[in-house]
mmCIF file of C-alpha atoms in Angstrom:
data_model
loop_
_atom_site.group_PDB
_atom_site.id
_atom_site.type_symbol
_atom_site.label_atom_id
_atom_site.label_comp_id
_atom_site.label_asym_id
_atom_site.label_seq_id
_atom_site.Cartn_x
_atom_site.Cartn_y
_atom_site.Cartn_z
ATOM 1 C CA UNK W 1 14.738 8.700 22.951
ATOM 2 C CA UNK W 2 15.887 5.349 22.376
ATOM 3 C CA UNK W 3 19.179 4.986 20.913
ATOM 4 C CA UNK W 4 19.067 1.454 19.507
ATOM 5 C CA UNK W 5 22.397 -0.453 18.314
ATOM 6 C CA UNK W 6 20.956 -3.195 16.183
ATOM 7 C CA UNK W 7 23.346 -3.670 13.243
ATOM 8 C CA UNK W 8 20.476 -3.173 10.891
ATOM 9 C CA UNK W 9 20.654 0.490 12.494
ATOM 10 C CA UNK W 10 24.489 0.908 11.781
ATOM 11 C CA UNK W 11 26.086 3.541 9.168
ATOM 12 C CA UNK W 12 28.222 2.393 6.736
ATOM 13 C CA UNK W 13 31.112 5.298 6.900
ATOM 14 C CA UNK W 14 32.110 4.765 3.227
ATOM 15 C CA UNK W 15 28.623 6.067 2.274
ATOM 16 C CA UNK W 16 26.831 9.447 2.248
ATOM 17 C CA UNK W 17 25.504 10.156 5.994
ATOM 18 C CA UNK W 18 22.426 11.774 5.505
ATOM 19 C CA UNK W 19 20.644 9.187 3.478
ATOM 20 C CA UNK W 20 21.475 6.479 5.851
ATOM 21 C CA UNK W 21 20.174 8.276 8.904
ATOM 22 C CA UNK W 22 17.206 9.416 7.063
ATOM 23 C CA UNK W 23 16.521 5.788 5.986
ATOM 24 C CA UNK W 24 17.218 4.556 9.353
ATOM 25 C CA UNK W 25 14.962 6.798 11.216
ATOM 26 C CA UNK W 26 12.439 6.328 8.613
ATOM 27 C CA UNK W 27 12.457 2.485 8.966
ATOM 28 C CA UNK W 28 12.212 2.627 12.896
ATOM 29 C CA UNK W 29 9.223 4.828 12.673
ATOM 30 C CA UNK W 30 7.347 2.999 10.060
ATOM 31 C CA UNK W 31 7.917 -0.373 12.226
ATOM 32 C CA UNK W 32 6.924 1.599 15.572
ATOM 33 C CA UNK W 33 10.228 1.285 17.169
ATOM 34 C CA UNK W 34 9.980 4.614 17.340
ATOM 35 C CA UNK W 35 6.466 5.684 18.285
ATOM 36 C CA UNK W 36 4.198 8.422 17.833
ATOM 37 C CA UNK W 37 4.994 11.448 20.449
ATOM 38 C CA UNK W 38 8.449 10.038 20.896
ATOM 39 C CA UNK W 39 11.060 12.893 21.203
ATOM 40 C CA UNK W 40 14.116 12.851 19.118
ATOM 41 C CA UNK W 41 17.462 14.533 19.906
ATOM 42 C CA UNK W 42 19.568 15.880 17.320
ATOM 43 C CA UNK W 43 22.282 15.846 19.725
ATOM 44 C CA UNK W 44 22.213 12.545 21.174
ATOM 45 C CA UNK W 45 21.694 10.863 17.609
ATOM 46 C CA UNK W 46 24.794 12.774 16.227
ATOM 47 C CA UNK W 47 26.723 11.611 19.383
ATOM 48 C CA UNK W 48 25.613 8.044 19.082
ATOM 49 C CA UNK W 49 26.543 8.001 15.389
ATOM 50 C CA UNK W 50 29.700 9.841 15.878
ATOM 51 C CA UNK W 51 28.956 12.398 13.297
ATOM 52 C CA UNK W 52 28.193 16.115 13.284
ATOM 53 C CA UNK W 53 24.591 17.441 13.899
ATOM 54 C CA UNK W 54 24.364 18.500 10.170
ATOM 55 C CA UNK W 55 23.430 15.257 8.687
ATOM 56 C CA UNK W 56 21.008 14.558 11.600
ATOM 57 C CA UNK W 57 19.357 17.761 11.000
ATOM 58 C CA UNK W 58 19.102 17.389 7.161
ATOM 59 C CA UNK W 59 17.471 13.751 7.979
ATOM 60 C CA UNK W 60 15.179 15.688 10.351
ATOM 61 C CA UNK W 61 14.120 17.963 7.694
ATOM 62 C CA UNK W 62 13.293 15.241 5.011
ATOM 63 C CA UNK W 63 11.421 13.219 7.657
ATOM 64 C CA UNK W 64 9.262 16.028 8.538
ATOM 65 C CA UNK W 65 8.383 16.645 4.540
ATOM 66 C CA UNK W 66 7.169 12.992 4.521
ATOM 67 C CA UNK W 67 5.010 13.793 7.613
ATOM 68 C CA UNK W 68 6.800 11.274 9.890
ATOM 69 C CA UNK W 69 8.433 14.140 12.191
ATOM 70 C CA UNK W 70 7.207 17.341 13.722
ATOM 71 C CA UNK W 71 10.022 19.777 14.180
ATOM 72 C CA UNK W 72 8.990 22.419 16.753
ATOM 73 C CA UNK W 73 11.190 25.334 16.989
ATOM 74 C CA UNK W 74 12.372 25.748 20.668
ATOM 75 C CA UNK W 75 10.540 22.620 21.767
ATOM 76 C CA UNK W 76 12.491 19.927 20.082
ATOM 77 C CA UNK W 77 11.402 17.199 17.517
ATOM 78 C CA UNK W 78 8.940 14.500 17.961
ATOM 79 C CA UNK W 79 7.404 11.400 15.862
ATOM 80 C CA UNK W 80 4.335 12.478 14.067
ATOM 81 C CA UNK W 81 0.919 10.556 14.769
ATOM 82 C CA UNK W 82 -0.326 8.859 11.707
ATOM 83 C CA UNK W 83 -2.611 11.148 9.861
ATOM 84 C CA UNK W 84 -6.054 9.390 9.227
ATOM 85 C CA UNK W 85 -6.598 11.184 5.738
ATOM 86 C CA UNK W 86 -2.785 10.859 4.821
ATOM 87 C CA UNK W 87 -3.409 7.149 5.111
ATOM 88 C CA UNK W 88 -6.598 7.104 2.783
ATOM 89 C CA UNK W 89 -4.790 9.519 0.471
ATOM 90 C CA UNK W 90 -1.756 7.346 -0.033
ATOM 91 C CA UNK W 91 -3.617 4.123 -0.486
ATOM 92 C CA UNK W 92 -5.974 5.856 -3.106
ATOM 93 C CA UNK W 93 -2.950 7.169 -5.145
ATOM 94 C CA UNK W 94 -1.452 3.588 -4.627
ATOM 95 C CA UNK W 95 -4.437 1.836 -6.130
ATOM 96 C CA UNK W 96 -4.477 4.215 -8.911
ATOM 97 C CA UNK W 97 -0.810 3.625 -9.881
ATOM 98 C CA UNK W 98 -0.779 -0.336 -9.335
ATOM 99 C CA UNK W 99 -3.901 -0.559 -11.209
ATOM 100 C CA UNK W 100 -2.231 0.611 -14.349
ATOM 101 C CA UNK W 101 0.703 -1.540 -13.526
ATOM 102 C CA UNK W 102 -1.552 -4.602 -13.457
ATOM 103 C CA UNK W 103 -3.094 -3.673 -16.670
ATOM 104 C CA UNK W 104 0.292 -3.109 -18.484
ATOM 105 C CA UNK W 105 1.431 -6.550 -17.067
ATOM 106 C CA UNK W 106 -1.764 -8.207 -18.176
ATOM 107 C CA UNK W 107 -1.687 -6.901 -21.674
ATOM 108 C CA UNK W 108 1.641 -8.698 -22.344
ATOM 109 C CA UNK W 109 2.188 -11.489 -19.849
ATOM 110 C CA UNK W 110 6.012 -12.031 -19.389
ATOM 111 C CA UNK W 111 6.477 -15.797 -18.855
ATOM 112 C CA UNK W 112 9.843 -15.093 -16.845
ATOM 113 C CA UNK W 113 7.896 -12.545 -14.631
ATOM 114 C CA UNK W 114 5.214 -14.831 -14.063
ATOM 115 C CA UNK W 115 7.626 -17.636 -12.800
ATOM 116 C CA UNK W 116 9.193 -15.107 -10.700
ATOM 117 C CA UNK W 117 6.286 -13.869 -8.765
ATOM 118 C CA UNK W 118 4.916 -17.495 -8.507
ATOM 119 C CA UNK W 119 8.390 -18.421 -6.984
ATOM 120 C CA UNK W 120 7.654 -15.445 -4.467
ATOM 121 C CA UNK W 121 4.267 -16.959 -3.683
ATOM 122 C CA UNK W 122 5.805 -19.929 -2.394
ATOM 123 C CA UNK W 123 8.193 -18.146 -0.217
ATOM 124 C CA UNK W 124 5.244 -16.191 1.157
ATOM 125 C CA UNK W 125 3.343 -19.531 1.730
ATOM 126 C CA UNK W 126 6.251 -21.018 3.332
ATOM 127 C CA UNK W 127 6.576 -18.460 5.966
ATOM 128 C CA UNK W 128 5.699 -19.207 9.678
ATOM 129 C CA UNK W 129 2.344 -17.183 10.353
ATOM 130 C CA UNK W 130 4.071 -15.708 13.191
ATOM 131 C CA UNK W 131 6.565 -13.960 11.250
ATOM 132 C CA UNK W 132 4.612 -11.190 10.120
ATOM 133 C CA UNK W 133 7.177 -8.555 9.738
ATOM 134 C CA UNK W 134 9.076 -11.061 7.262
ATOM 135 C CA UNK W 135 5.776 -11.229 5.359
ATOM 136 C CA UNK W 136 5.793 -7.475 4.849
ATOM 137 C CA UNK W 137 9.242 -7.329 3.384
ATOM 138 C CA UNK W 138 8.100 -10.102 1.047
ATOM 139 C CA UNK W 139 4.995 -8.295 0.192
ATOM 140 C CA UNK W 140 7.278 -5.304 -0.650
ATOM 141 C CA UNK W 141 9.592 -7.300 -2.972
ATOM 142 C CA UNK W 142 6.321 -8.672 -4.593
ATOM 143 C CA UNK W 143 4.919 -5.478 -5.267
ATOM 144 C CA UNK W 144 8.203 -3.794 -6.415
ATOM 145 C CA UNK W 145 8.406 -6.751 -8.736
ATOM 146 C CA UNK W 146 5.311 -5.801 -10.562
ATOM 147 C CA UNK W 147 6.409 -2.375 -10.776
ATOM 148 C CA UNK W 148 9.849 -3.423 -12.270
ATOM 149 C CA UNK W 149 8.244 -5.655 -14.469
ATOM 150 C CA UNK W 150 5.984 -3.111 -16.012
ATOM 151 C CA UNK W 151 9.004 -0.642 -16.465
ATOM 152 C CA UNK W 152 7.901 1.610 -13.761
ATOM 153 C CA UNK W 153 10.643 0.857 -11.152
ATOM 154 C CA UNK W 154 10.770 4.646 -10.780
ATOM 155 C CA UNK W 155 7.301 5.017 -10.013
ATOM 156 C CA UNK W 156 7.488 2.240 -7.479
ATOM 157 C CA UNK W 157 10.142 4.607 -5.901
ATOM 158 C CA UNK W 158 7.661 7.453 -5.868
ATOM 159 C CA UNK W 159 5.111 5.007 -4.125
ATOM 160 C CA UNK W 160 7.318 4.194 -1.384
ATOM 161 C CA UNK W 161 7.871 7.633 -0.505
ATOM 162 C CA UNK W 162 4.043 8.109 -0.669
ATOM 163 C CA UNK W 163 3.062 5.370 1.461
ATOM 164 C CA UNK W 164 4.851 5.772 4.877
ATOM 165 C CA UNK W 165 1.936 6.209 6.877
ATOM 166 C CA UNK W 166 0.216 3.192 5.510
ATOM 167 C CA UNK W 167 3.033 1.221 6.200
ATOM 168 C CA UNK W 168 2.976 2.460 9.733
ATOM 169 C CA UNK W 169 -0.677 1.032 9.941
ATOM 170 C CA UNK W 170 0.321 -2.053 8.443
ATOM 171 C CA UNK W 171 2.993 -2.825 11.285
ATOM 172 C CA UNK W 172 0.559 -1.706 13.842
ATOM 173 C CA UNK W 173 -1.668 -4.429 12.733
ATOM 174 C CA UNK W 174 0.549 -7.363 12.899
ATOM 175 C CA UNK W 175 -1.417 -8.938 15.583
ATOM 176 C CA UNK W 176 -4.385 -9.249 13.385
ATOM 177 C CA UNK W 177 -2.267 -9.563 10.060
ATOM 178 C CA UNK W 178 -4.008 -11.986 7.595
ATOM 179 C CA UNK W 179 -1.243 -13.568 5.989
ATOM 180 C CA UNK W 180 -3.306 -16.222 4.002
ATOM 181 C CA UNK W 181 -5.904 -13.804 2.876
ATOM 182 C CA UNK W 182 -3.117 -11.473 1.268
ATOM 183 C CA UNK W 183 -1.258 -14.614 -0.350
ATOM 184 C CA UNK W 184 -4.710 -15.601 -1.788
ATOM 185 C CA UNK W 185 -5.341 -11.867 -3.230
ATOM 186 C CA UNK W 186 -1.522 -12.196 -4.579
ATOM 187 C CA UNK W 187 -2.065 -15.588 -6.105
ATOM 188 C CA UNK W 188 -5.310 -14.218 -7.787
ATOM 189 C CA UNK W 189 -3.575 -11.011 -9.310
ATOM 190 C CA UNK W 190 -0.675 -13.351 -10.908
ATOM 191 C CA UNK W 191 -3.374 -15.800 -12.360
ATOM 192 C CA UNK W 192 -5.092 -12.841 -13.837
ATOM 193 C CA UNK W 193 -2.029 -11.494 -15.104
ATOM 194 C CA UNK W 194 -0.848 -15.047 -16.678
ATOM 195 C CA UNK W 195 -4.023 -15.381 -18.170
ATOM 196 C CA UNK W 196 -3.791 -11.881 -19.903
ATOM 197 C CA UNK W 197 -6.906 -10.830 -18.248
ATOM 198 C CA UNK W 198 -6.630 -7.179 -18.096
ATOM 199 C CA UNK W 199 -10.064 -6.379 -16.195
ATOM 200 C CA UNK W 200 -9.487 -9.259 -14.139
ATOM 201 C CA UNK W 201 -5.956 -7.975 -13.113
ATOM 202 C CA UNK W 202 -7.213 -4.550 -12.470
ATOM 203 C CA UNK W 203 -10.092 -5.638 -10.328
ATOM 204 C CA UNK W 204 -7.678 -8.098 -8.162
ATOM 205 C CA UNK W 205 -5.054 -5.325 -7.387
ATOM 206 C CA UNK W 206 -7.875 -3.063 -6.524
ATOM 207 C CA UNK W 207 -9.220 -5.520 -4.428
ATOM 208 C CA UNK W 208 -5.968 -6.363 -2.499
ATOM 209 C CA UNK W 209 -5.001 -2.677 -2.007
ATOM 210 C CA UNK W 210 -8.532 -2.035 -0.201
ATOM 211 C CA UNK W 211 -7.578 -4.610 2.416
ATOM 212 C CA UNK W 212 -6.510 -1.922 4.797
ATOM 213 C CA UNK W 213 -9.762 -0.122 4.354
ATOM 214 C CA UNK W 214 -11.466 -3.131 6.013
ATOM 215 C CA UNK W 215 -9.210 -3.307 8.886
ATOM 216 C CA UNK W 216 -8.614 0.339 9.463
ATOM 217 C CA UNK W 217 -11.474 0.948 11.872
ATOM 218 C CA UNK W 218 -10.536 -1.608 14.274
ATOM 219 C CA UNK W 219 -6.532 -0.768 13.901
ATOM 220 C CA UNK W 220 -7.575 2.717 14.775
ATOM 221 C CA UNK W 221 -10.027 1.686 17.657
ATOM 222 C CA UNK W 222 -7.231 -0.606 19.401
ATOM 223 C CA UNK W 223 -4.311 2.165 18.659
ATOM 224 C CA UNK W 224 -6.087 5.642 19.027
ATOM 225 C CA UNK W 225 -3.070 7.407 20.556
ATOM 226 C CA UNK W 226 -0.851 6.765 17.248
ATOM 227 C CA UNK W 227 -3.443 8.722 15.137
ATOM 228 C CA UNK W 228 -4.361 12.248 14.377
ATOM 229 C CA UNK W 229 -8.055 11.863 13.783
ATOM 230 C CA UNK W 230 -10.200 14.711 12.258
ATOM 231 C CA UNK W 231 -11.884 16.543 15.109
ATOM 232 C CA UNK W 232 -10.731 13.358 17.382
ATOM 233 C CA UNK W 233 -13.372 11.234 15.311
ATOM 234 C CA UNK W 234 -13.068 8.558 12.723
ATOM 235 C CA UNK W 235 -15.004 8.924 9.566
ATOM 236 C CA UNK W 236 -15.594 6.004 7.527
ATOM 237 C CA UNK W 237 -13.296 5.354 4.799
ATOM 238 C CA UNK W 238 -15.138 5.738 1.676
ATOM 239 C CA UNK W 239 -14.179 4.811 -1.794
ATOM 240 C CA UNK W 240 -15.575 4.634 -5.507
ATOM 241 C CA UNK W 241 -16.671 1.075 -6.857
ATOM 242 C CA UNK W 242 -13.758 -0.860 -8.238
ATOM 243 C CA UNK W 243 -13.544 -0.227 -11.860
ATOM 244 C CA UNK W 244 -15.466 -2.886 -14.088
ATOM 245 C CA UNK W 245 -18.749 -2.776 -11.984
ATOM 246 C CA UNK W 246 -17.213 -4.413 -8.889
ATOM 247 C CA UNK W 247 -17.803 -3.067 -5.480
ATOM 248 C CA UNK W 248 -15.307 -2.840 -3.129
#
């Protein structure tokens, strides 16, 4: 197992240890710093962070519940493969939730929120196109801001817990990341919200969140060792038409 001493992975001794270790390991798995099949050692991590094994063990259990680790009694703990159906299910649930968020916002456009979102779009546009990881962070901020603007901050926390496998796919696809496409989609969504166009906002967010479906077959083909595929093969990612009569 790699023990990374990057300052971003360091612990704050004044804060609770288990949530910090959980957050650090979760982030490293999502960013593929810890890869599918990597073996994690409870004792090595505890020694590295100068903590007892208990908080590490608790972090392992939480991450196993999220589908990111496999705890194998007497055999050790390994980073799970990305569940193909877990990606599709998480994306489906996220679309359902964020479509309602977009409709709430478009029903009562908030000028201050629109201004904040447009400022974020400017920051996204200004990024060097090679800074894909930085764009993902700005993308997270954008979607979290939408949820908070709709009074659904708690719902966004639920989404964050659901979309771990989706996020692993996004980091795997950095080489093919089409930032310009995503910014155009973000801008279209903000324009529909600002115009008070509820059906348009609904269609815009659904189209945007189906981007991963368009890319998924190529990402899987290029990284098959990372994925847990049903029966070793990849069925097509099927979705119903976007509400309002527009197809995906």
